[in-house]
Amino acid sequence: PGGSSMAVPAARDGPPAPERVLFPPTFSVSEIKNKQRRHFMFLRWKQQQRKEKLASKRKRRKEREALGDKAPPKPIPKTIENQRVYDETTVDPNDEEVAFDEATDEFAPYFNRQTVPKILITTSDRPRGRTVRFCEQLSTVIPNSHVYYRRGLALKRIIPQCIARDFTDLIVINEDRKIPNGLVLSHLPDGPTAHFRMSSVRLRKEIKRKGKEPTEHVPEVILNNFTTRLGHSVGRMLACLFPHDPQFIGRQVATFHNQRDYIFFRFHRYIFKSEKKVGIQELGPRFTLKLRSLQKGTFDSKFGEYEWIHKRREMDTSRRKFHL
């Protein structure tokens, strides 16, 4: 009526086609005020970035396949590790000075097979359940280790008792707010003593797809990337915790992997799937260590002489500078 008419949009068959998002070159998600809209646009931007990266990767692969043997070598990706600042104390295996130091240091009796590792694992005073379980599981990883729970006994009194009972190393697990957060490793009887900050502790029940309980076989030990003089000393110190001759029939391996001065510990078992395929099965526990100090002699918090102390403001001036 009245001669007026309204335009009715034509009905479409099926759902509307998805709109392609093209972000301008100067687009910044942080300029969006609405929080939900900003999060939504950020996810779409990340999705677009992934698609472009995948398309570029496919394109490069097709070009290499088309060139065949004439294809240029793949460029080595830049990482913090391969751009590491050169350290003057990097160990050369053929250096006579390094060989002499190894033959005369505190760990020489172990590497000369004059001593058999015997480890005492203890805790801070009155440990909680998680720390207790971690010590028990650690004792199943390190052969010939014994767990002792302190009840107000000072470490200066424990160390002479350990030496009298022929213990070669002392491990102290510290905790904060019921969580293990520190490890003190003292080599007996003459030291040195290393203080580590511990993080990312996972017990066996917290590891996904874990294997069966470890056996009593002596595991194989792998030490990776301990390249400097300090890292060499720490690696030899960790090696002294395990007996010399691993029992390969147990197919168990303990790994200390140093990456960016973080020491990652993993405990695995080999699984032989066929003559050519080998898998690994994590047994646990797992944890990460960060060296805080290396002290001469056994534990002495008051009068101890330190070989090395990590001072963040003075030492961590570059992301590509590592000490181990």
Coordinates of N, CA and C in Angstrom, one line a residue, residues 91-203:
V91 N 87.3 -27.4 25.9 CA 88.2 -28.5 26.1 C 88.6 -29.2 24.8
D92 N 89.8 -29.3 24.5 CA 90.3 -30.1 23.4 C 90.7 -31.5 23.9
P93 N 90.2 -32.5 23.4 CA 90.5 -33.9 23.9 C 92.0 -34.2 23.8
N94 N 92.7 -33.6 22.8 CA 94.1 -33.9 22.7 C 95.0 -33.0 23.4
D95 N 94.5 -32.2 24.3 CA 95.3 -31.2 25.0 C 96.1 -32.0 26.1
E96 N 97.4 -31.8 26.2 CA 98.1 -32.5 27.2 C 97.8 -31.9 28.6
E97 N 97.6 -30.6 28.7 CA 97.3 -30.0 30.0 C 96.0 -30.6 30.6
V98 N 95.0 -30.8 29.7 CA 93.7 -31.3 30.1 C 93.9 -32.8 30.6
A99 N 94.7 -33.5 29.8 CA 94.9 -34.9 30.2 C 95.6 -35.0 31.6
F100 N 96.6 -34.1 31.8 CA 97.3 -34.1 33.1 C 96.3 -33.8 34.3
D101 N 95.4 -32.8 34.0 CA 94.4 -32.4 35.1 C 93.5 -33.6 35.4
E102 N 93.1 -34.3 34.3 CA 92.2 -35.4 34.5 C 92.9 -36.5 35.3
A103 N 94.1 -36.7 35.1 CA 94.9 -37.8 35.8 C 95.2 -37.5 37.3
T104 N 95.0 -36.2 37.7 CA 95.4 -35.8 39.0 C 94.2 -35.1 39.8
D105 N 93.0 -35.0 39.2 CA 91.9 -34.4 39.9 C 91.3 -35.3 40.9
E106 N 90.2 -34.8 41.6 CA 89.5 -35.6 42.6 C 88.8 -36.8 42.1
F107 N 88.5 -36.8 40.8 CA 87.7 -38.0 40.2 C 88.6 -39.0 39.6
A108 N 90.0 -38.8 39.6 CA 90.9 -39.8 39.0 C 90.8 -41.2 39.6
P109 N 90.6 -41.3 41.0 CA 90.5 -42.7 41.5 C 89.3 -43.5 40.9
Y110 N 88.2 -42.8 40.6 CA 87.0 -43.4 40.0 C 87.4 -43.9 38.6
F111 N 87.9 -43.0 37.8 CA 88.2 -43.3 36.4 C 89.4 -44.3 36.3
N112 N 90.2 -44.4 37.3 CA 91.2 -45.4 37.3 C 90.8 -46.8 37.9
R113 N 89.5 -46.8 38.2 CA 88.8 -48.0 38.8 C 89.4 -48.4 40.1
Q114 N 89.8 -47.4 40.9 CA 90.3 -47.7 42.3 C 89.2 -47.6 43.3
T115 N 88.0 -47.0 42.9 CA 86.9 -46.9 43.8 C 85.6 -47.4 43.1
V116 N 84.7 -47.9 43.9 CA 83.4 -48.3 43.4 C 82.3 -47.3 43.9
P117 N 81.5 -46.7 43.1 CA 80.5 -45.7 43.5 C 79.6 -46.3 44.6
K118 N 79.4 -45.5 45.7 CA 78.5 -45.8 46.7 C 77.9 -44.5 47.1
I119 N 76.6 -44.3 46.9 CA 75.9 -43.0 47.0 C 75.0 -43.0 48.2
L120 N 75.0 -41.9 48.9 CA 74.0 -41.6 50.0 C 73.1 -40.5 49.5
I121 N 71.8 -40.8 49.4 CA 70.8 -39.8 49.0 C 70.0 -39.3 50.3
T122 N 70.0 -38.1 50.6 CA 69.3 -37.5 51.7 C 68.5 -36.3 51.3
T123 N 67.8 -35.7 52.2 CA 66.9 -34.6 51.9 C 67.1 -33.5 52.9
S124 N 66.4 -32.4 52.7 CA 66.3 -31.3 53.7 C 65.6 -31.9 54.9
D125 N 65.6 -31.1 56.0 CA 65.0 -31.5 57.2 C 63.5 -31.7 57.1
R126 N 62.9 -32.8 57.5 CA 61.5 -33.1 57.5 C 60.9 -32.9 56.1
P127 N 61.3 -33.8 55.1 CA 60.8 -33.7 53.8 C 59.3 -34.1 53.7
R128 N 58.6 -33.6 52.6 CA 57.2 -33.9 52.4 C 57.2 -35.1 51.4
G129 N 55.9 -35.5 51.1 CA 55.7 -36.8 50.4 C 56.3 -36.8 49.0
R130 N 56.2 -35.7 48.3 CA 56.7 -35.6 46.9 C 58.2 -35.8 46.9
T131 N 58.9 -35.1 47.8 CA 60.4 -35.2 47.8 C 60.8 -36.6 48.2
V132 N 60.1 -37.2 49.2 CA 60.4 -38.6 49.6 C 60.3 -39.6 48.4
R133 N 59.2 -39.4 47.7 CA 59.0 -40.3 46.5 C 60.0 -40.1 45.4
F134 N 60.4 -38.8 45.3 CA 61.5 -38.6 44.3 C 62.8 -39.2 44.7
C135 N 63.2 -39.1 45.9 CA 64.4 -39.8 46.4 C 64.4 -41.3 46.2
E136 N 63.2 -41.9 46.5 CA 63.1 -43.3 46.3 C 63.2 -43.7 44.9
Q137 N 62.6 -42.9 44.0 CA 62.8 -43.3 42.5 C 64.2 -43.0 42.0
L138 N 64.8 -41.9 42.6 CA 66.2 -41.7 42.2 C 67.1 -42.8 42.6
S139 N 66.9 -43.4 43.7 CA 67.7 -44.5 44.2 C 67.6 -45.7 43.3
T140 N 66.5 -45.9 42.6 CA 66.3 -47.0 41.7 C 67.0 -46.7 40.3
V141 N 67.4 -45.5 40.1 CA 68.1 -45.1 38.8 C 69.6 -45.3 39.1
I142 N 70.1 -44.8 40.2 CA 71.5 -44.9 40.5 C 71.8 -46.1 41.3
P143 N 72.6 -47.1 40.8 CA 72.9 -48.3 41.5 C 73.7 -48.0 42.7
N144 N 73.6 -48.9 43.7 CA 74.4 -48.9 44.9 C 74.2 -47.6 45.7
S145 N 72.9 -47.1 45.7 CA 72.6 -45.8 46.4 C 71.6 -46.2 47.5
H146 N 71.7 -45.4 48.6 CA 71.0 -45.6 49.8 C 70.3 -44.3 50.2
V147 N 69.0 -44.4 50.6 CA 68.3 -43.2 51.0 C 68.3 -43.1 52.5
Y148 N 68.6 -41.9 53.0 CA 68.6 -41.6 54.5 C 67.8 -40.3 54.7
Y149 N 66.9 -40.4 55.6 CA 66.0 -39.2 55.9 C 66.6 -38.4 57.1
R150 N 67.0 -37.2 56.9 CA 67.5 -36.4 57.9 C 66.5 -36.0 58.9
R151 N 66.9 -35.9 60.2 CA 66.0 -35.4 61.2 C 66.8 -34.4 62.1
G152 N 67.0 -33.2 61.4 CA 67.7 -32.1 62.1 C 69.2 -32.3 62.2
L153 N 69.8 -33.3 61.5 CA 71.2 -33.5 61.5 C 71.9 -32.7 60.5
A154 N 72.9 -31.9 60.9 CA 73.7 -31.0 60.0 C 74.5 -31.8 59.0
L155 N 74.7 -31.2 57.8 CA 75.5 -31.9 56.8 C 76.9 -32.1 57.2
K156 N 77.5 -31.1 58.0 CA 78.8 -31.2 58.5 C 79.1 -32.4 59.4
R157 N 78.0 -32.9 60.0 CA 78.1 -34.1 60.8 C 77.8 -35.4 60.0
I158 N 77.1 -35.2 58.9 CA 76.8 -36.4 58.0 C 78.0 -36.8 57.2
I159 N 78.7 -35.8 56.7 CA 79.8 -36.0 55.8 C 80.9 -36.9 56.4
P160 N 81.4 -36.6 57.6 CA 82.4 -37.6 58.2 C 81.8 -39.0 58.4
Q161 N 80.5 -39.1 58.7 CA 80.0 -40.5 58.8 C 79.9 -41.2 57.5
C162 N 79.7 -40.4 56.4 CA 79.7 -41.0 55.0 C 81.1 -41.5 54.7
I163 N 82.1 -40.7 55.0 CA 83.5 -41.0 54.6 C 83.9 -42.3 55.4
A164 N 83.4 -42.4 56.7 CA 83.8 -43.5 57.5 C 83.1 -44.8 57.0
R165 N 82.0 -44.7 56.3 CA 81.3 -45.8 55.8 C 81.5 -46.0 54.3
D166 N 82.6 -45.4 53.7 CA 83.1 -45.6 52.4 C 82.1 -45.1 51.3
F167 N 81.3 -44.1 51.6 CA 80.4 -43.5 50.6 C 81.3 -42.6 49.7
T168 N 81.1 -42.7 48.4 CA 81.9 -41.9 47.5 C 81.2 -40.5 47.1
D169 N 79.9 -40.5 47.3 CA 79.2 -39.2 46.9 C 78.0 -39.1 47.8
L170 N 77.6 -37.8 48.0 CA 76.5 -37.4 48.8 C 75.6 -36.5 48.0
I171 N 74.3 -36.9 47.9 CA 73.3 -36.1 47.2 C 72.3 -35.6 48.2
V172 N 72.0 -34.3 48.2 CA 71.0 -33.7 49.1 C 69.9 -33.1 48.2
I173 N 68.7 -33.5 48.4 CA 67.5 -32.9 47.7 C 66.8 -31.9 48.6
N174 N 66.8 -30.7 48.2 CA 66.1 -29.6 49.0 C 64.8 -29.4 48.4
E175 N 63.9 -28.8 49.2 CA 62.5 -28.6 48.7 C 62.0 -27.2 49.2
D176 N 61.1 -26.7 48.5 CA 60.4 -25.4 48.9 C 58.9 -25.6 48.6
R177 N 58.1 -25.4 49.6 CA 56.6 -25.5 49.4 C 56.2 -26.9 48.9
K178 N 56.9 -27.9 49.5 CA 56.6 -29.3 49.2 C 57.0 -29.8 47.8
I179 N 57.9 -28.9 47.1 CA 58.3 -29.3 45.7 C 59.8 -29.3 45.7
P180 N 60.5 -30.4 45.2 CA 61.9 -30.4 45.1 C 62.4 -29.3 44.3
N181 N 63.4 -28.4 44.8 CA 63.8 -27.3 44.0 C 65.3 -27.1 44.0
G182 N 66.1 -28.0 44.7 CA 67.5 -27.9 44.7 C 68.2 -29.2 44.9
L183 N 69.4 -29.3 44.4 CA 70.2 -30.5 44.5 C 71.7 -30.1 44.9
V184 N 72.2 -30.7 45.9 CA 73.6 -30.5 46.3 C 74.3 -31.9 46.1
L185 N 75.4 -31.9 45.3 CA 76.2 -33.1 45.0 C 77.6 -32.9 45.5
S186 N 78.0 -33.7 46.5 CA 79.3 -33.5 47.1 C 80.1 -34.8 46.8
H187 N 81.2 -34.7 46.2 CA 82.1 -35.9 45.9 C 83.0 -36.1 47.1
L188 N 83.0 -37.3 47.7 CA 83.8 -37.6 48.9 C 85.0 -38.4 48.5
P189 N 86.1 -38.2 49.3 CA 86.2 -37.4 50.6 C 86.7 -36.0 50.4
D190 N 87.2 -35.6 49.2 CA 87.9 -34.3 49.1 C 87.1 -33.3 48.2
G191 N 85.9 -33.6 47.9 CA 85.1 -32.7 47.1 C 85.4 -32.9 45.6
P192 N 84.9 -32.0 44.7 CA 84.2 -30.7 45.0 C 82.7 -30.9 45.3
T193 N 82.0 -29.8 45.5 CA 80.6 -29.8 45.8 C 79.9 -28.9 44.9
A194 N 78.9 -29.4 44.2 CA 78.1 -28.6 43.2 C 76.7 -28.3 43.8
H195 N 76.3 -27.1 43.6 CA 75.0 -26.7 44.0 C 74.1 -26.4 42.7
F196 N 73.0 -27.1 42.6 CA 72.2 -27.0 41.4 C 70.8 -26.5 41.8
R197 N 70.2 -25.7 40.9 CA 68.8 -25.4 41.1 C 68.0 -26.5 40.3
M198 N 67.0 -27.1 40.9 CA 66.2 -28.1 40.2 C 64.8 -27.6 39.9
S199 N 64.4 -28.0 38.7 CA 63.1 -27.6 38.2 C 62.5 -28.7 37.3
S200 N 61.2 -28.6 37.0 CA 60.5 -29.5 36.1 C 60.6 -30.9 36.5
V201 N 60.4 -31.2 37.8 CA 60.5 -32.6 38.3 C 59.2 -33.3 38.0
R202 N 59.4 -34.5 37.4 CA 58.2 -35.3 37.1 C 58.5 -36.7 37.6
L203 N 57.6 -37.2 38.4 CA 57.7 -38.5 38.9 C 57.2 -39.5 37.9

